[in-house]
Tab-separated table of C-alpha atoms and ligand atoms in Angstrom:
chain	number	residue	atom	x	y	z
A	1	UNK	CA	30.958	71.619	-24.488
A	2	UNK	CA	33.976	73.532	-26.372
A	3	UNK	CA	35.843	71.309	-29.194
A	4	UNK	CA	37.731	72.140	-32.064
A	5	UNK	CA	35.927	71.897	-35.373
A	6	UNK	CA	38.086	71.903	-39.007
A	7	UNK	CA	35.702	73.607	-41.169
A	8	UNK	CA	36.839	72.658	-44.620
A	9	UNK	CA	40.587	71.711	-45.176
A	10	UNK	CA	43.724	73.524	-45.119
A	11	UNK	CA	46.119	75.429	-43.018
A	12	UNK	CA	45.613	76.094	-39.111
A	13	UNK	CA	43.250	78.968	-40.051
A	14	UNK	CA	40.455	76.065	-41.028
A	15	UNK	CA	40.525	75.180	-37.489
A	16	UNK	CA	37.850	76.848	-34.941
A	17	UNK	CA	37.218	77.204	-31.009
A	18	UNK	CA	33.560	76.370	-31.042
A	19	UNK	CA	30.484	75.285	-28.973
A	20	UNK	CA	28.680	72.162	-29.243
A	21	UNK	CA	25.954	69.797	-27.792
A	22	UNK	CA	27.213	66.959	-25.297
A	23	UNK	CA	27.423	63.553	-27.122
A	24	UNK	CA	25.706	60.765	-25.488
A	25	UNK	CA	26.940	57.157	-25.647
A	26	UNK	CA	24.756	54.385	-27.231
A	27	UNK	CA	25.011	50.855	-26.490
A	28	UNK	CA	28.292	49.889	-25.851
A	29	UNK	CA	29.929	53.327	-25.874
A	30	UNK	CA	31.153	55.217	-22.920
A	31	UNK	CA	30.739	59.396	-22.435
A	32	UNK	CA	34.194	60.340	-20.757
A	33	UNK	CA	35.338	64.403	-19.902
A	34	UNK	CA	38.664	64.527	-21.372
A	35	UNK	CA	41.833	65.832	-19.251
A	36	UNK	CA	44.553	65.799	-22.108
A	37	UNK	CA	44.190	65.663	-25.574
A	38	UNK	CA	47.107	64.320	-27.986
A	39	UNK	CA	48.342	66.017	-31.334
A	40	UNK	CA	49.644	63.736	-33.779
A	41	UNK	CA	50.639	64.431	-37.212
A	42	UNK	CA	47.825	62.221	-38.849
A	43	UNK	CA	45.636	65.414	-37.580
A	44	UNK	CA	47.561	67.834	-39.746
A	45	UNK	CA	46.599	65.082	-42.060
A	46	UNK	CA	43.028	64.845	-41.643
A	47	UNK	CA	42.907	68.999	-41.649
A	48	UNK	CA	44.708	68.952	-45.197
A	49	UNK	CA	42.293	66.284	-46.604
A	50	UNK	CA	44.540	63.401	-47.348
A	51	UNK	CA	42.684	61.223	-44.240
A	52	UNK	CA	39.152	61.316	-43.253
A	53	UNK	CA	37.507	62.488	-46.635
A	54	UNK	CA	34.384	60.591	-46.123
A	55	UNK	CA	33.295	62.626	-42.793
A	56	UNK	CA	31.715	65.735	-43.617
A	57	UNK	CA	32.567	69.113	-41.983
A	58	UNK	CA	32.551	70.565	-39.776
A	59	UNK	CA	34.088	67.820	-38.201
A	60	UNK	CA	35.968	67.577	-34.479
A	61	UNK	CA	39.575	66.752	-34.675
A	62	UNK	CA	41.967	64.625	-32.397
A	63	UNK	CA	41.939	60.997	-31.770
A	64	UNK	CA	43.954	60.722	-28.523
A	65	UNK	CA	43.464	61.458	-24.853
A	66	UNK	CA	42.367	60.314	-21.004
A	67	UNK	CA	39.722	61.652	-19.136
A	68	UNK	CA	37.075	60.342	-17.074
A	69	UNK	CA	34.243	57.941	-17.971
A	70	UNK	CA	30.712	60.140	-17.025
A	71	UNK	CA	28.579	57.898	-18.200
A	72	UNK	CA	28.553	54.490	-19.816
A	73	UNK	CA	25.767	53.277	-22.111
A	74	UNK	CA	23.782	50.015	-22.301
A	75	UNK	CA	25.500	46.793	-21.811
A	76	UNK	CA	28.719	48.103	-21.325
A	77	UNK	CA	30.155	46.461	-17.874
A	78	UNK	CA	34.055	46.023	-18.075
A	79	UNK	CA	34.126	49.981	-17.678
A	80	UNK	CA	32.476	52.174	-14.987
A	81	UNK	CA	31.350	55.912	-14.333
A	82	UNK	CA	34.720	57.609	-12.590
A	83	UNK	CA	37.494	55.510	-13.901
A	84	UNK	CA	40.240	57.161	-15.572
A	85	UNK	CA	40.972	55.636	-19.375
A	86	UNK	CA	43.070	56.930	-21.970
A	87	UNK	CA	41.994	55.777	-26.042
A	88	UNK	CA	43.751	55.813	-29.335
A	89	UNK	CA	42.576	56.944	-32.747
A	90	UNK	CA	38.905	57.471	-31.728
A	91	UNK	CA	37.729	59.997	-33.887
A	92	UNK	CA	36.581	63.661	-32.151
A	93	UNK	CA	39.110	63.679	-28.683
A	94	UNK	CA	40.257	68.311	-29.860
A	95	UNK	CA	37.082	68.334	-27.138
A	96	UNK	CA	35.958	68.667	-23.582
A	97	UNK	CA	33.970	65.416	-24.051
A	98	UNK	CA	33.745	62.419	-26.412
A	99	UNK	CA	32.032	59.500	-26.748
A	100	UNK	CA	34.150	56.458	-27.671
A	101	UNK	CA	33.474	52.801	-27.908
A	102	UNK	CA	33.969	51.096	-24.839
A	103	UNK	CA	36.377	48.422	-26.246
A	104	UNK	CA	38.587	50.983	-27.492
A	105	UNK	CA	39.556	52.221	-23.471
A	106	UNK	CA	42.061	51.104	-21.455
A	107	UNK	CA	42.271	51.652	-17.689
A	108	UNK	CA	45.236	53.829	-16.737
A	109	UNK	CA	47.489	52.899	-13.936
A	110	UNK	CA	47.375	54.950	-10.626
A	111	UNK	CA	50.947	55.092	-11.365
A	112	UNK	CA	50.657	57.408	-14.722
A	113	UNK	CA	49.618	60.832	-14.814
A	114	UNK	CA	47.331	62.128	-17.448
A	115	UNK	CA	49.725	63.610	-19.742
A	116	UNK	CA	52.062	61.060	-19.704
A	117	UNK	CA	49.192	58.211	-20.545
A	118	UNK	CA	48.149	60.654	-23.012
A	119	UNK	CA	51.502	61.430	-24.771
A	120	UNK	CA	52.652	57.586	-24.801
A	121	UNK	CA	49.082	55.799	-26.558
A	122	UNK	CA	49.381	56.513	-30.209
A	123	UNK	CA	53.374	57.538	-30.704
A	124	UNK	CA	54.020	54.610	-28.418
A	125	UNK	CA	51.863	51.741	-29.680
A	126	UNK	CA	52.783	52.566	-33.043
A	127	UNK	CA	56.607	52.634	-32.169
A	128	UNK	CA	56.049	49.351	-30.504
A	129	UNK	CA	54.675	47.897	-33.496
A	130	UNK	CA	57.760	49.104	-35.448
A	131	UNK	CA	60.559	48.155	-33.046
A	132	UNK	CA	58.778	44.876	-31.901
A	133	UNK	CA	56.353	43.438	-34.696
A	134	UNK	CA	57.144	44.407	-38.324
A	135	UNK	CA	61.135	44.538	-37.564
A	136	UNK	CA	62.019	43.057	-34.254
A	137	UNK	CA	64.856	44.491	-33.417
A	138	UNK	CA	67.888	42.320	-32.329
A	139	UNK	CA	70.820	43.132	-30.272
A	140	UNK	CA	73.166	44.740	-32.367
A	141	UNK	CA	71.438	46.274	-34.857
A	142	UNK	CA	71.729	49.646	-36.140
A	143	UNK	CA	68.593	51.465	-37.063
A	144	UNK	CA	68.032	55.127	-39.041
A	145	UNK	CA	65.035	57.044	-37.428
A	146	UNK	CA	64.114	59.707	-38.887
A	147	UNK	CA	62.771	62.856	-37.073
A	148	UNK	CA	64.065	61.142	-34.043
A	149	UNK	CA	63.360	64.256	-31.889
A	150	UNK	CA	59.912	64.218	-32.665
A	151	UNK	CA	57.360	62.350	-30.223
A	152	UNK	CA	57.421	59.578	-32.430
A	153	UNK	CA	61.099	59.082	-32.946
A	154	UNK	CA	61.776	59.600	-29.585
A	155	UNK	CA	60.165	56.548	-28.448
A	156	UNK	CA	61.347	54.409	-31.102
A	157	UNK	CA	64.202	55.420	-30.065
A	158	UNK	CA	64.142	54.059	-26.859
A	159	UNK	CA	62.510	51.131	-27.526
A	160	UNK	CA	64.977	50.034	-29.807
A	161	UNK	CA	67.622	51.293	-27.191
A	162	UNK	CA	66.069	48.437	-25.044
A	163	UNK	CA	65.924	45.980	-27.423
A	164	UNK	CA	69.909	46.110	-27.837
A	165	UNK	CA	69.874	48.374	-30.804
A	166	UNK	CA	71.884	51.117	-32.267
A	167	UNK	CA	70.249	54.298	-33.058
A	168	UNK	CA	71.427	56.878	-35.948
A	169	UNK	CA	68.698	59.243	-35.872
A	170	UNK	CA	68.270	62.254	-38.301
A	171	UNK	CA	67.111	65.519	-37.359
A	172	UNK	CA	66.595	68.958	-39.205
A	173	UNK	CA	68.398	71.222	-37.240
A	174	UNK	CA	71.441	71.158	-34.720
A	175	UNK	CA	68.682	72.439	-32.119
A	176	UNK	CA	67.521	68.758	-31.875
A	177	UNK	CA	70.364	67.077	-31.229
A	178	UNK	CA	70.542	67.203	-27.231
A	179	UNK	CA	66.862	65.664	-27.206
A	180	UNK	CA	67.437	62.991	-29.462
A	181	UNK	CA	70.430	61.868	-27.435
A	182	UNK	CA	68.622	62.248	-24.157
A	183	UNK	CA	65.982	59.501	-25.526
A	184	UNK	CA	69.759	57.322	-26.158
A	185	UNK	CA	70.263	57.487	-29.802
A	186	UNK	CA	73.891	57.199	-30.572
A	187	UNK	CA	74.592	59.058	-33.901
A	188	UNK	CA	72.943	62.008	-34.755
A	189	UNK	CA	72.591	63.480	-38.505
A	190	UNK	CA	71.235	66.815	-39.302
A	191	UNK	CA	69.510	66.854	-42.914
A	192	UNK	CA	66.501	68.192	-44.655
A	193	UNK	CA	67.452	67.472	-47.911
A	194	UNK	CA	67.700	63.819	-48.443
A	195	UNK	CA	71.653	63.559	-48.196
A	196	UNK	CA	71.842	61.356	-45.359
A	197	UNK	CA	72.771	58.274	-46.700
A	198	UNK	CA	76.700	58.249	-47.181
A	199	UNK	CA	76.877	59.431	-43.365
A	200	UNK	CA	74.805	56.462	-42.135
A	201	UNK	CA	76.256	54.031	-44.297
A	202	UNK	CA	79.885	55.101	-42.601
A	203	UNK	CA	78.233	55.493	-39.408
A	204	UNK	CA	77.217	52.196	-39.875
A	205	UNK	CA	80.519	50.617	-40.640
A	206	UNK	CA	80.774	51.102	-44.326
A	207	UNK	CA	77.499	48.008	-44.808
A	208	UNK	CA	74.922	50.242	-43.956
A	209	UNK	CA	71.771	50.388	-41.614
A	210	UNK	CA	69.750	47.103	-40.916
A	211	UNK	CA	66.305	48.861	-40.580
A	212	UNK	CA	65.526	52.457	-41.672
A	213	UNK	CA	62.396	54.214	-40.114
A	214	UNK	CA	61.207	56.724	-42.486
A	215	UNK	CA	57.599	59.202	-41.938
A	216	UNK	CA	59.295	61.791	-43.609
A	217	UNK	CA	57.967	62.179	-46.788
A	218	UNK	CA	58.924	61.696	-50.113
A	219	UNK	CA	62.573	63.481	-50.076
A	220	UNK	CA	63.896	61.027	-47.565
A	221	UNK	CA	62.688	58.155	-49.283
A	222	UNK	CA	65.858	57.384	-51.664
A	223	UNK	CA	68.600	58.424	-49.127
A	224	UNK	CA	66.265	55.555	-46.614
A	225	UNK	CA	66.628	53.552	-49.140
A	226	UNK	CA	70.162	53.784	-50.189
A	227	UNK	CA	71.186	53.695	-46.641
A	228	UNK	CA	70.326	49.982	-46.240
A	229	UNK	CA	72.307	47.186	-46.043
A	230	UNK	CA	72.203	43.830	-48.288
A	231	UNK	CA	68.870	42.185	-46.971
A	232	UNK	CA	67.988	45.699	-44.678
A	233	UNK	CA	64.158	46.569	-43.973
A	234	UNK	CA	62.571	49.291	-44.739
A	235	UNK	CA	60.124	50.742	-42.276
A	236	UNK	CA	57.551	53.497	-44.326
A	237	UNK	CA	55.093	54.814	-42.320
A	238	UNK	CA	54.596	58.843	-43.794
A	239	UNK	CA	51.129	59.027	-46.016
A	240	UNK	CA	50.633	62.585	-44.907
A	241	UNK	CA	54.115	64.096	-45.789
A	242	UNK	CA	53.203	62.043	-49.140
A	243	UNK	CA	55.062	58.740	-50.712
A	244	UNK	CA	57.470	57.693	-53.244
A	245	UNK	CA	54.617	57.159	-55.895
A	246	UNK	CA	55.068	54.059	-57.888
A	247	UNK	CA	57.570	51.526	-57.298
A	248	UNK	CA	58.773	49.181	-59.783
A	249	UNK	CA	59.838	46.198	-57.640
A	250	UNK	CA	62.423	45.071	-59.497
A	251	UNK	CA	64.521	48.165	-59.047
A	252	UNK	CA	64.530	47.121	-55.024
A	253	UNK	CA	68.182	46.809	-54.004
A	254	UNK	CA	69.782	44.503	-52.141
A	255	UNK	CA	67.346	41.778	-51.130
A	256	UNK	CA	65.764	44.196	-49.100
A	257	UNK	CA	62.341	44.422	-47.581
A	258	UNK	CA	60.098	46.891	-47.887
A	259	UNK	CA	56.920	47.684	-46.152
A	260	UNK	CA	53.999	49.921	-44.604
A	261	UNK	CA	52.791	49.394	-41.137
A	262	UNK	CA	50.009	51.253	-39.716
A	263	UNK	CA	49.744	50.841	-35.455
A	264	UNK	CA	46.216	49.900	-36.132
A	265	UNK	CA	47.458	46.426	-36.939
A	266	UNK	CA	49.230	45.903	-34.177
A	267	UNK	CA	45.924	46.446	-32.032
A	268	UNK	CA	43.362	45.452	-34.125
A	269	UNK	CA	41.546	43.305	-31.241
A	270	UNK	CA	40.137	45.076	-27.917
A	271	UNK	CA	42.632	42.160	-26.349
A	272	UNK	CA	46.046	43.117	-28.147
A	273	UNK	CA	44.860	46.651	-27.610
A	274	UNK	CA	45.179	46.171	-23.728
A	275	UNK	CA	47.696	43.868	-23.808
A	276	UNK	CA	50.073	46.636	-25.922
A	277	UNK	CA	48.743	49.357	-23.814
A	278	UNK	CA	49.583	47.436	-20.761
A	279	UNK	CA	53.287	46.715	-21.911
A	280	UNK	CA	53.775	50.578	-22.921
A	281	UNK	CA	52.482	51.472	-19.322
A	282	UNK	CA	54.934	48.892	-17.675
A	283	UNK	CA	57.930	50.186	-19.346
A	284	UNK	CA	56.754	53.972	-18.189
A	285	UNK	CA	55.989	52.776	-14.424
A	286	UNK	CA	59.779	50.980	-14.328
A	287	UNK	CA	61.406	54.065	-15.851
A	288	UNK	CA	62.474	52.218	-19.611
A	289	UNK	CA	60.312	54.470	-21.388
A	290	UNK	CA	60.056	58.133	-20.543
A	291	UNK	CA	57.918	60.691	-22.220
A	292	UNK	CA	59.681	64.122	-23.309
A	293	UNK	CA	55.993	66.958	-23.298
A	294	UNK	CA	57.037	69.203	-26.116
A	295	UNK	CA	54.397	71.816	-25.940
A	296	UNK	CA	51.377	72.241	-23.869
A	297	UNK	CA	48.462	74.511	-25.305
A	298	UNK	CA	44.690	75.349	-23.930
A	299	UNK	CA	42.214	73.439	-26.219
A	300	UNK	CA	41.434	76.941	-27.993
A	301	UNK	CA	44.957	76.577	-29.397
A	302	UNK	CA	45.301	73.924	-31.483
A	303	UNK	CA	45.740	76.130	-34.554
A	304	UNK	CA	48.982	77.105	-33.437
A	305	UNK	CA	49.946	74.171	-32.119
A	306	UNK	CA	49.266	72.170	-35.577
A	307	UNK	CA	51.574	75.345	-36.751
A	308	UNK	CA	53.999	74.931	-34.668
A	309	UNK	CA	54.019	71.124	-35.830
A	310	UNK	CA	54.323	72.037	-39.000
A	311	UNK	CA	57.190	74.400	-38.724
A	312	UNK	CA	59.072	71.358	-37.585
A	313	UNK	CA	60.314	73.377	-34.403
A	314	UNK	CA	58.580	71.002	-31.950
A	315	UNK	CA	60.183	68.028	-30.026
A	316	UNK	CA	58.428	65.325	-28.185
A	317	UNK	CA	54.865	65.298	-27.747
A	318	UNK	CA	52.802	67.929	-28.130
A	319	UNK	CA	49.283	68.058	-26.089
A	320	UNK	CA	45.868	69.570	-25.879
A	321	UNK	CA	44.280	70.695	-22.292
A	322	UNK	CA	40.937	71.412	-22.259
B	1	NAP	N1	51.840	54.385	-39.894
B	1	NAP	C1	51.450	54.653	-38.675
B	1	NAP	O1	50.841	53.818	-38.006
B	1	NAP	C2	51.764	55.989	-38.081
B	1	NAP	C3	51.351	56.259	-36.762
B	1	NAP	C4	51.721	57.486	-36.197
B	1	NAP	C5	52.434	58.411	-36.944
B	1	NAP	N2	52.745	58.126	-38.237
B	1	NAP	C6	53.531	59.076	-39.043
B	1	NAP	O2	54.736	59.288	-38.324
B	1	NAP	C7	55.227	60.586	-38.562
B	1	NAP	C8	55.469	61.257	-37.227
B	1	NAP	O3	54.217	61.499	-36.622
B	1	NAP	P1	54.044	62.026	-35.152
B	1	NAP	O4	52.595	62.255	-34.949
B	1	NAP	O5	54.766	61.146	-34.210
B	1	NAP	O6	54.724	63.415	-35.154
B	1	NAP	P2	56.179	63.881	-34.738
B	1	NAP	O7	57.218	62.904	-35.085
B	1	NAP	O8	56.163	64.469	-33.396
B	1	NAP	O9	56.173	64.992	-35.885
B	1	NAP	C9	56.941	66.008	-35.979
B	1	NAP	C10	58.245	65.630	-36.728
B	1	NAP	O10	58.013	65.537	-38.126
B	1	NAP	C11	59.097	66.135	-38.810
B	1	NAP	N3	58.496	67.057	-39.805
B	1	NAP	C12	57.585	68.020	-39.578
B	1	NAP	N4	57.266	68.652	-40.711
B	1	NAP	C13	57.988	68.062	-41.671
B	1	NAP	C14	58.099	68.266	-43.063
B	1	NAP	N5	57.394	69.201	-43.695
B	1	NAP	N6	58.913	67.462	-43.744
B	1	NAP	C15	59.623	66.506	-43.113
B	1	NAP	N7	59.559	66.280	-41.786
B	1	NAP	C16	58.754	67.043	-41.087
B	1	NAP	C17	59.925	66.883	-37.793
B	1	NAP	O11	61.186	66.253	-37.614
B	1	NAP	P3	62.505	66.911	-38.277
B	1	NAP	O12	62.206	68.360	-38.457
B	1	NAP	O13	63.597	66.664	-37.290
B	1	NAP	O14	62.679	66.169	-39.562
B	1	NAP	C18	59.177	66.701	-36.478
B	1	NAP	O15	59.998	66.335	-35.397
B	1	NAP	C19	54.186	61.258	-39.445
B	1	NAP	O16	54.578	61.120	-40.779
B	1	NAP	C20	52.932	60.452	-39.187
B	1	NAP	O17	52.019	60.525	-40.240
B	1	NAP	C21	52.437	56.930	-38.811
């Protein structure tokens, strides 16, 4: 089979087109040939070194995708050869094939195509997590997203949208606006130099934001912060554009709290894996949730499309076709 192979870290010229032997699934695993494969920032991550560390190269990339189950292996019986499944951070998907533990499938509905299911697992579970377990959103509320054209902040956006929220996203360039207001965010700020904050607080009626939603590295981080309002939360979720470094906690404004979710916790059990899955493909199948497909390349391209990532010229979600 063809995959994708980082062969020590960097830039999109560590990445390689290469052949290698079909996997074959062990007890409990199931082989499946992959139709779409997701790109998510975390892999610009892992190809820089700052995820991953402990798996030697040269290693396949991607952790993201649906396909077809070939073959199942022993004592696997709640998935069968021919059914179409779509998996989240399972380690090797840049690849015509992968093997991937059984428990971490889900069964996609007739209803959802195969880049759709592909661009909503990991953007869309983790913006479910963030809209609907570590700050429920209430009606009313506004919320700061930041890169809220990207395929993450586009469905945050609309899940908070549905939740009765107000959005005030922030974008790099005025080229992003349109998108960002297509997914229903209300306010749009352009920025890429952490002076956001005085425009959100007035957007926000002079008390500022009640949740700010910040993967965008360290030179967002005060303006995130400053933008809150007395008792605010503060969503962090960037480890590969870097962190803050050391907080002192008693320099925290305004009651506010503070925190790092990873989507991992929200699914941490095969069962709240389906059952989050299964909500994400409801909202899709009665038109609340609707995927934007920023940039489709053949598999041999993922270089450029981790480039083109990285340029921050993308919207929505970009994907991988084999
Ligand atoms: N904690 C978790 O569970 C979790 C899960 C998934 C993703 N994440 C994080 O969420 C963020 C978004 O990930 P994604 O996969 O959904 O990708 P994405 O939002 O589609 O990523 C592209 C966006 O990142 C922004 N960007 C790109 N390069 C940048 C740079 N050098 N500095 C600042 N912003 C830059 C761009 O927005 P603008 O140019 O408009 O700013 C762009 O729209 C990443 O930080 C990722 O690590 C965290």
């Amino acid at each position: 089979m063809k995959a994708i192979v980082m062969t020590r870290t960097g830039g999109p010229e560590v990445i390689e087109f290469v052949e290698r032997s079909d996997p074959m699934p062990g007890p409990g695993e199931a082989l499946v040939k992959i139709a779409v494969a997701g790109v998510n920032f975390m892999d610009i991550g892992v190809r820089r070194g700052t995820a991953w560390r402990e798996t030697p190269d040269p290693k396949i990339l991607g952790v993201e995708g649906v396909g077809r189950v070939l073959a199942v292996g022993q004592g696997v019986d709640d998935i069968q050869r021919g059914q179409r499944v779509a998996w989240v951070y399972s380690p090797g998907s840049y690849a015509e094939k992968a093997v991937i533990p059984a428990a971490a499938l889900v069964t996609v509905p007739d209803e959802i195509d195969d880049r759709t299911a592909a661009a909503v697992m990991m953007q869309g579970l983790t913006a479910s997590h963030f809209a609907t377990d570590f700050y429920p959103v209430q009606s009313g509320d506004i919320a700061l997203v930041h890169a809220a054209a990207g395929g993450l902040g586009l469905l945050l956006t609309q899940i908070i949208k549905l939740r009765g929220g107000h959005v005030i996203g922030r974008v790099s360039s005025r080229s992003k606006i349109a998108v960002a207001k297509e997914a229903g965010a209300d306010d749009i700020i352009i920025d890429t130099e952490g002076r956001f904050a005085d425009e959100a607080i007035r957007l926000s009626g002079g008390e500022g934001v009640h949740v700010v939603y910040d993967g965008s590295g360290p030179k967002t981080f005060q303006g995130s912060l400053d933008a809150l309002r007395i008792s605010g939360t503060f969503c962090w979720y960037g480890p590969v554009l870097g962190g803050p470094g050391p907080i002192d906690i008693m320099t925290l404004p305004k009651s506010i709290k503070i925190g790092y979710p990873t989507f991992y916790d929200h699914i941490h059990t095969p069962e709240l894996f389906r059952a989050r899955s299964a909500r994400l493909f409801d909202w899709l199948i009665e038109g609340n949730l609707k995927i934007r497909i920023g940039g489709e390349y053949p598999l041999a391209d993922a270089a450029k499309a981790h480039a083109d990532m990285e340029r921050r010229v993308t919207t929505g979600k970009l994907l991988l076709i084999p």
